[in-house]
């Protein structure tokens, strides 16, 4: 019996499913689209990404390699940057976390469904007959994910350092005093969520121990593998929570910087 | 007793259509009970494959209200009975008649996968020693009952009919069980990349959702295998590193 003797292929969106299968891909589409639009807009602003009198720095702009704020590591906009191109300190760094999320196994499965309809949802008809998957260009490039993961791990360290710095406030006399503000808490929660997402990465899980068939002789790696595996079980949840927290952290810093919101000093 | 209508696919691919049957339903009934009842009452010639009625033989796979499910494990109390319950054959495989499909392609695929090849015995009496922690990972995969619901829901097979290029989630799980086994020394990575077509999987996780045994197919079997394929074929730094470690 030929394999083509299966029931006829259904058209786009056709299914016998009775449930509201379109709700999840719709919310995924709206969630990702909102984040992409907002983060692109925020990156292009190049302003209001830090708060005077505090050490708050938006995670969209951290680390600030070049820029005009006191957080800049290597001074103002570099001379080699093309003068005709729009400039923002965020342009130099956002490709890294953006690439990490774009090539993430969870996000891939989610946006293939929500943006590509490949498939729109499980057992629902697709819009195209042709399918190449991740077997050839361009999607075979998704295999670069582990390289983005290496950079993302470094970013977690840098963002954690930002939280430490956010615990120091200007005393008005040129010095700094220790304190905790609402912004400090927001940046802390953000780095915890980003860390939980990054350290639950499938590539990290593989490299830390998944690539070995026997880990019992390596107790430290076994413990690390279990730890990453534990976070990996909630990878989708942390992917969404950290996406929201990183966006909200920027909103908070931006609105405080613009004077629309005032930071609440807890102590 | 209440009555419910079941819209069951009757016939073949060329000469078939859904047909409505109304029958009495009661507490504790599953879809397979209703199908058997219809078979006894008004459709004696209806073809349906079943065996254990306990969710362990994997024979009664079908699509119930569009979702790949085992008929024997789908309670009527979990379905809306105010409208007809659709019962269709699996769409990823050739239809023989009514609810019965030809799943023999799966058995052919399995025969082509490199067999388990253990390392030399650990003890003089020809036995091996395995730590529970090392074998735990593959034990999950051995729960598979080969119902082929994961193959049915996989859009690479179901929609795109890549049966000649892609072995599907069931057999990627089977390869994972062999490849990650602490005793196995066979190398299946080249096969995974080329003839097994692991790159076709785009991680929709539909296979994981339909698995009646709750095997975490995508996260625990397919993605780890994808990562092993990346190690071998798509990671230039790892390749460079291995050149130096081999030469030293």
mmCIF file of N, CA, C and O in Angstrom, chain B residues 63-125:
data_model
loop_
_atom_site.group_PDB
_atom_site.id
_atom_site.type_symbol
_atom_site.label_atom_id
_atom_site.label_comp_id
_atom_site.label_asym_id
_atom_site.label_seq_id
_atom_site.Cartn_x
_atom_site.Cartn_y
_atom_site.Cartn_z
ATOM 1 N N UNK B 63 -8.294 9.366 15.561
ATOM 2 C CA UNK B 63 -8.397 10.811 15.801
ATOM 3 C C UNK B 63 -9.805 11.118 16.295
ATOM 4 O O UNK B 63 -10.775 10.964 15.549
ATOM 5 N N UNK B 64 -9.876 11.516 17.552
ATOM 6 C CA UNK B 64 -11.168 11.765 18.191
ATOM 7 C C UNK B 64 -11.367 13.258 18.320
ATOM 8 O O UNK B 64 -10.552 13.939 18.949
ATOM 9 N N UNK B 65 -12.411 13.739 17.694
ATOM 10 C CA UNK B 65 -12.634 15.195 17.597
ATOM 11 C C UNK B 65 -11.373 15.909 17.100
ATOM 12 O O UNK B 65 -11.023 16.983 17.588
ATOM 13 N N UNK B 66 -10.679 15.267 16.188
ATOM 14 C CA UNK B 66 -9.508 15.869 15.551
ATOM 15 C C UNK B 66 -8.209 15.686 16.302
ATOM 16 O O UNK B 66 -7.156 16.071 15.800
ATOM 17 N N UNK B 67 -8.250 15.117 17.502
ATOM 18 C CA UNK B 67 -7.033 14.931 18.294
ATOM 19 C C UNK B 67 -6.608 13.470 18.273
ATOM 20 O O UNK B 67 -7.422 12.599 18.594
ATOM 21 N N UNK B 68 -5.341 13.196 17.917
ATOM 22 C CA UNK B 68 -4.860 11.814 17.960
ATOM 23 C C UNK B 68 -4.923 11.267 19.390
ATOM 24 O O UNK B 68 -4.302 11.832 20.290
ATOM 25 N N UNK B 69 -5.683 10.208 19.575
ATOM 26 C CA UNK B 69 -5.871 9.638 20.924
ATOM 27 C C UNK B 69 -6.027 8.130 20.808
ATOM 28 O O UNK B 69 -6.377 7.600 19.752
ATOM 29 N N UNK B 70 -5.846 7.432 21.943
ATOM 30 C CA UNK B 70 -6.216 6.030 22.016
ATOM 31 C C UNK B 70 -7.709 5.979 22.309
ATOM 32 O O UNK B 70 -8.181 6.615 23.251
ATOM 33 N N UNK B 71 -8.464 5.211 21.528
ATOM 34 C CA UNK B 71 -9.919 5.145 21.751
ATOM 35 C C UNK B 71 -10.249 4.538 23.116
ATOM 36 O O UNK B 71 -11.230 4.919 23.747
ATOM 37 N N UNK B 72 -9.375 3.633 23.563
ATOM 38 C CA UNK B 72 -9.680 2.954 24.828
ATOM 39 C C UNK B 72 -9.369 3.825 26.044
ATOM 40 O O UNK B 72 -9.740 3.468 27.165
ATOM 41 N N UNK B 73 -8.669 4.909 25.839
ATOM 42 C CA UNK B 73 -8.304 5.765 26.970
ATOM 43 C C UNK B 73 -9.021 7.108 26.931
ATOM 44 O O UNK B 73 -8.687 8.010 27.689
ATOM 45 N N UNK B 74 -9.980 7.231 26.044
ATOM 46 C CA UNK B 74 -10.699 8.502 25.924
ATOM 47 C C UNK B 74 -12.105 8.336 26.479
ATOM 48 O O UNK B 74 -12.968 7.690 25.858
ATOM 49 N N UNK B 75 -12.319 8.873 27.647
ATOM 50 C CA UNK B 75 -13.622 8.734 28.314
ATOM 51 C C UNK B 75 -14.654 9.634 27.662
ATOM 52 O O UNK B 75 -14.366 10.783 27.333
ATOM 53 N N UNK B 76 -15.857 9.115 27.531
ATOM 54 C CA UNK B 76 -16.932 9.920 26.946
ATOM 55 C C UNK B 76 -17.270 11.098 27.860
ATOM 56 O O UNK B 76 -17.704 12.145 27.393
ATOM 57 N N UNK B 77 -17.057 10.908 29.162
ATOM 58 C CA UNK B 77 -17.364 12.003 30.087
ATOM 59 C C UNK B 77 -16.444 13.208 29.883
ATOM 60 O O UNK B 77 -16.730 14.295 30.356
ATOM 61 N N UNK B 78 -15.325 13.006 29.160
ATOM 62 C CA UNK B 78 -14.407 14.116 28.877
ATOM 63 C C UNK B 78 -14.701 14.795 27.539
ATOM 64 O O UNK B 78 -13.995 15.718 27.147
ATOM 65 N N UNK B 79 -15.712 14.298 26.842
ATOM 66 C CA UNK B 79 -16.029 14.858 25.521
ATOM 67 C C UNK B 79 -17.387 15.554 25.564
ATOM 68 O O UNK B 79 -18.294 15.117 26.287
ATOM 69 N N UNK B 80 -17.558 16.615 24.767
ATOM 70 C CA UNK B 80 -18.886 17.230 24.679
ATOM 71 C C UNK B 80 -19.802 16.321 23.844
ATOM 72 O O UNK B 80 -19.527 16.073 22.669
ATOM 73 N N UNK B 81 -20.860 15.823 24.455
ATOM 74 C CA UNK B 81 -21.730 14.865 23.757
ATOM 75 C C UNK B 81 -22.969 15.532 23.164
ATOM 76 O O UNK B 81 -23.845 14.850 22.619
ATOM 77 N N UNK B 82 -23.053 16.857 23.276
ATOM 78 C CA UNK B 82 -24.196 17.560 22.697
ATOM 79 C C UNK B 82 -24.044 17.735 21.186
ATOM 80 O O UNK B 82 -24.957 18.207 20.518
ATOM 81 N N UNK B 83 -22.875 17.375 20.662
ATOM 82 C CA UNK B 83 -22.683 17.377 19.209
ATOM 83 C C UNK B 83 -21.972 16.079 18.847
ATOM 84 O O UNK B 83 -21.363 15.440 19.719
ATOM 85 N N UNK B 84 -22.020 15.676 17.567
ATOM 86 C CA UNK B 84 -21.432 14.373 17.206
ATOM 87 C C UNK B 84 -19.941 14.306 17.532
ATOM 88 O O UNK B 84 -19.197 15.263 17.302
ATOM 89 N N UNK B 85 -19.531 13.164 18.076
ATOM 90 C CA UNK B 85 -18.112 12.917 18.356
ATOM 91 C C UNK B 85 -17.504 12.343 17.079
ATOM 92 O O UNK B 85 -17.950 11.296 16.601
ATOM 93 N N UNK B 86 -16.497 13.028 16.518
ATOM 94 C CA UNK B 86 -15.896 12.493 15.291
ATOM 95 C C UNK B 86 -14.817 11.474 15.643
ATOM 96 O O UNK B 86 -13.998 11.689 16.544
ATOM 97 N N UNK B 87 -14.853 10.357 14.921
ATOM 98 C CA UNK B 87 -13.832 9.322 15.083
ATOM 99 C C UNK B 87 -13.293 9.013 13.686
ATOM 100 O O UNK B 87 -14.025 8.533 12.822
ATOM 101 N N UNK B 88 -12.023 9.352 13.499
ATOM 102 C CA UNK B 88 -11.411 9.196 12.174
ATOM 103 C C UNK B 88 -10.136 8.360 12.284
ATOM 104 O O UNK B 88 -9.520 8.311 13.347
ATOM 105 N N UNK B 89 -9.714 7.762 11.172
ATOM 106 C CA UNK B 89 -8.441 7.015 11.210
ATOM 107 C C UNK B 89 -7.259 7.980 11.259
ATOM 108 O O UNK B 89 -7.413 9.166 10.956
ATOM 109 N N UNK B 90 -6.085 7.466 11.605
ATOM 110 C CA UNK B 90 -4.880 8.295 11.596
ATOM 111 C C UNK B 90 -4.602 8.749 10.162
ATOM 112 O O UNK B 90 -4.754 7.974 9.220
ATOM 113 N N UNK B 91 -4.172 9.996 10.050
ATOM 114 C CA UNK B 91 -4.017 10.577 8.710
ATOM 115 C C UNK B 91 -2.601 10.440 8.152
ATOM 116 O O UNK B 91 -2.367 10.761 6.987
ATOM 117 N N UNK B 92 -1.664 9.997 8.976
ATOM 118 C CA UNK B 92 -0.277 9.928 8.499
ATOM 119 C C UNK B 92 0.024 8.620 7.781
ATOM 120 O O UNK B 92 1.100 8.469 7.206
ATOM 121 N N UNK B 93 -0.925 7.688 7.837
ATOM 122 C CA UNK B 93 -0.664 6.362 7.265
ATOM 123 C C UNK B 93 -1.749 5.978 6.262
ATOM 124 O O UNK B 93 -2.879 6.472 6.335
ATOM 125 N N UNK B 94 -1.414 5.061 5.335
ATOM 126 C CA UNK B 94 -2.394 4.655 4.324
ATOM 127 C C UNK B 94 -3.633 4.038 4.976
ATOM 128 O O UNK B 94 -3.520 3.194 5.872
ATOM 129 N N UNK B 95 -4.774 4.450 4.513
ATOM 130 C CA UNK B 95 -6.029 3.928 5.061
ATOM 131 C C UNK B 95 -6.367 2.591 4.403
ATOM 132 O O UNK B 95 -6.376 2.483 3.174
ATOM 133 N N UNK B 96 -6.633 1.579 5.228
ATOM 134 C CA UNK B 96 -7.073 0.279 4.684
ATOM 135 C C UNK B 96 -8.593 0.305 4.575
ATOM 136 O O UNK B 96 -9.156 0.183 3.501
ATOM 137 N N UNK B 97 -9.252 0.532 5.709
ATOM 138 C CA UNK B 97 -10.713 0.614 5.695
ATOM 139 C C UNK B 97 -11.202 1.168 7.028
ATOM 140 O O UNK B 97 -10.648 0.816 8.080
ATOM 141 N N UNK B 98 -12.190 1.991 6.990
ATOM 142 C CA UNK B 98 -12.822 2.566 8.179
ATOM 143 C C UNK B 98 -11.787 3.196 9.127
ATOM 144 O O UNK B 98 -11.194 4.198 8.776
ATOM 145 N N UNK B 99 -11.565 2.566 10.283
ATOM 146 C CA UNK B 99 -10.637 3.154 11.264
ATOM 147 C C UNK B 99 -9.268 2.483 11.256
ATOM 148 O O UNK B 99 -8.421 2.791 12.105
ATOM 149 N N UNK B 100 -9.065 1.584 10.306
ATOM 150 C CA UNK B 100 -7.823 0.807 10.298
ATOM 151 C C UNK B 100 -6.852 1.344 9.241
ATOM 152 O O UNK B 100 -7.202 1.471 8.072
ATOM 153 N N UNK B 101 -5.638 1.649 9.696
ATOM 154 C CA UNK B 101 -4.604 2.125 8.766
ATOM 155 C C UNK B 101 -3.461 1.115 8.707
ATOM 156 O O UNK B 101 -3.285 0.299 9.615
ATOM 157 N N UNK B 102 -2.683 1.237 7.649
ATOM 158 C CA UNK B 102 -1.528 0.361 7.468
ATOM 159 C C UNK B 102 -0.305 1.037 8.093
ATOM 160 O O UNK B 102 0.238 1.982 7.527
ATOM 161 N N UNK B 103 0.118 0.535 9.243
ATOM 162 C CA UNK B 103 1.245 1.170 9.940
ATOM 163 C C UNK B 103 2.557 0.418 9.715
ATOM 164 O O UNK B 103 3.536 0.635 10.426
ATOM 165 N N UNK B 104 2.590 -0.446 8.711
ATOM 166 C CA UNK B 104 3.773 -1.295 8.520
ATOM 167 C C UNK B 104 5.031 -0.490 8.177
ATOM 168 O O UNK B 104 6.142 -0.962 8.395
ATOM 169 N N UNK B 105 4.837 0.707 7.628
ATOM 170 C CA UNK B 105 6.004 1.567 7.345
ATOM 171 C C UNK B 105 6.860 1.744 8.602
ATOM 172 O O UNK B 105 8.093 1.740 8.534
ATOM 173 N N UNK B 106 6.208 1.856 9.746
ATOM 174 C CA UNK B 106 6.936 2.030 11.002
ATOM 175 C C UNK B 106 7.853 0.846 11.305
ATOM 176 O O UNK B 106 8.980 1.027 11.777
ATOM 177 N N UNK B 107 7.359 -0.351 11.014
ATOM 178 C CA UNK B 107 8.172 -1.539 11.309
ATOM 179 C C UNK B 107 9.372 -1.617 10.360
ATOM 180 O O UNK B 107 10.454 -2.059 10.745
ATOM 181 N N UNK B 108 9.169 -1.174 9.132
ATOM 182 C CA UNK B 108 10.285 -1.148 8.176
ATOM 183 C C UNK B 108 11.352 -0.141 8.620
ATOM 184 O O UNK B 108 12.542 -0.402 8.502
ATOM 185 N N UNK B 109 10.887 1.009 9.105
ATOM 186 C CA UNK B 109 11.828 2.034 9.579
ATOM 187 C C UNK B 109 12.663 1.479 10.727
ATOM 188 O O UNK B 109 13.890 1.639 10.769
ATOM 189 N N UNK B 110 11.995 0.809 11.649
ATOM 190 C CA UNK B 110 12.699 0.303 12.844
ATOM 191 C C UNK B 110 13.803 -0.687 12.461
ATOM 192 O O UNK B 110 14.881 -0.688 13.063
ATOM 193 N N UNK B 111 13.528 -1.491 11.449
ATOM 194 C CA UNK B 111 14.522 -2.495 11.032
ATOM 195 C C UNK B 111 15.796 -1.842 10.517
ATOM 196 O O UNK B 111 16.865 -2.437 10.565
ATOM 197 N N UNK B 112 15.677 -0.610 10.001
ATOM 198 C CA UNK B 112 16.845 0.047 9.383
ATOM 199 C C UNK B 112 17.720 0.791 10.400
ATOM 200 O O UNK B 112 18.788 1.291 10.054
ATOM 201 N N UNK B 113 17.256 0.893 11.630
ATOM 202 C CA UNK B 113 18.042 1.610 12.650
ATOM 203 C C UNK B 113 19.112 0.672 13.217
ATOM 204 O O UNK B 113 18.829 -0.500 13.507
ATOM 205 N N UNK B 114 20.323 1.205 13.345
ATOM 206 C CA UNK B 114 21.435 0.376 13.833
ATOM 207 C C UNK B 114 21.104 -0.192 15.206
ATOM 208 O O UNK B 114 20.667 0.543 16.091
ATOM 209 N N UNK B 115 21.356 -1.472 15.352
ATOM 210 C CA UNK B 115 20.957 -2.179 16.567
ATOM 211 C C UNK B 115 21.845 -1.817 17.767
ATOM 212 O O UNK B 115 22.915 -1.244 17.611
ATOM 213 N N UNK B 116 21.363 -2.196 18.921
ATOM 214 C CA UNK B 116 22.111 -2.024 20.172
ATOM 215 C C UNK B 116 23.436 -2.788 20.093
ATOM 216 O O UNK B 116 23.455 -3.956 19.710
ATOM 217 N N UNK B 117 24.526 -2.094 20.425
ATOM 218 C CA UNK B 117 25.846 -2.726 20.354
ATOM 219 C C UNK B 117 26.564 -2.452 21.674
ATOM 220 O O UNK B 117 27.110 -1.357 21.875
ATOM 221 N N UNK B 118 26.526 -3.401 22.591
ATOM 222 C CA UNK B 118 27.117 -3.137 23.914
ATOM 223 C C UNK B 118 28.643 -3.153 23.881
ATOM 224 O O UNK B 118 29.241 -3.798 23.026
ATOM 225 N N UNK B 119 29.243 -2.430 24.835
ATOM 226 C CA UNK B 119 30.697 -2.475 24.981
ATOM 227 C C UNK B 119 31.093 -3.851 25.498
ATOM 228 O O UNK B 119 30.232 -4.691 25.801
ATOM 229 N N UNK B 120 32.387 -4.079 25.622
ATOM 230 C CA UNK B 120 32.853 -5.372 26.135
ATOM 231 C C UNK B 120 32.341 -5.558 27.566
ATOM 232 O O UNK B 120 32.265 -4.576 28.316
ATOM 233 N N UNK B 121 32.022 -6.775 27.948
ATOM 234 C CA UNK B 121 31.507 -6.996 29.319
ATOM 235 C C UNK B 121 32.462 -6.471 30.384
ATOM 236 O O UNK B 121 33.681 -6.515 30.218
ATOM 237 N N UNK B 122 31.878 -5.999 31.494
ATOM 238 C CA UNK B 122 32.686 -5.447 32.584
ATOM 239 C C UNK B 122 33.296 -6.551 33.454
ATOM 240 O O UNK B 122 34.324 -6.349 34.083
ATOM 241 N N UNK B 123 32.625 -7.667 33.486
ATOM 242 C CA UNK B 123 33.085 -8.743 34.379
ATOM 243 C C UNK B 123 33.453 -9.974 33.566
ATOM 244 O O UNK B 123 33.025 -10.137 32.417
ATOM 245 N N UNK B 124 34.246 -10.837 34.189
ATOM 246 C CA UNK B 124 34.717 -12.042 33.500
ATOM 247 C C UNK B 124 33.580 -12.983 33.138
ATOM 248 O O UNK B 124 33.675 -13.779 32.201
ATOM 249 N N UNK B 125 32.481 -12.884 33.878
ATOM 250 C CA UNK B 125 31.356 -13.790 33.589
ATOM 251 C C UNK B 125 30.472 -13.261 32.451
ATOM 252 O O UNK B 125 29.387 -13.778 32.206
#
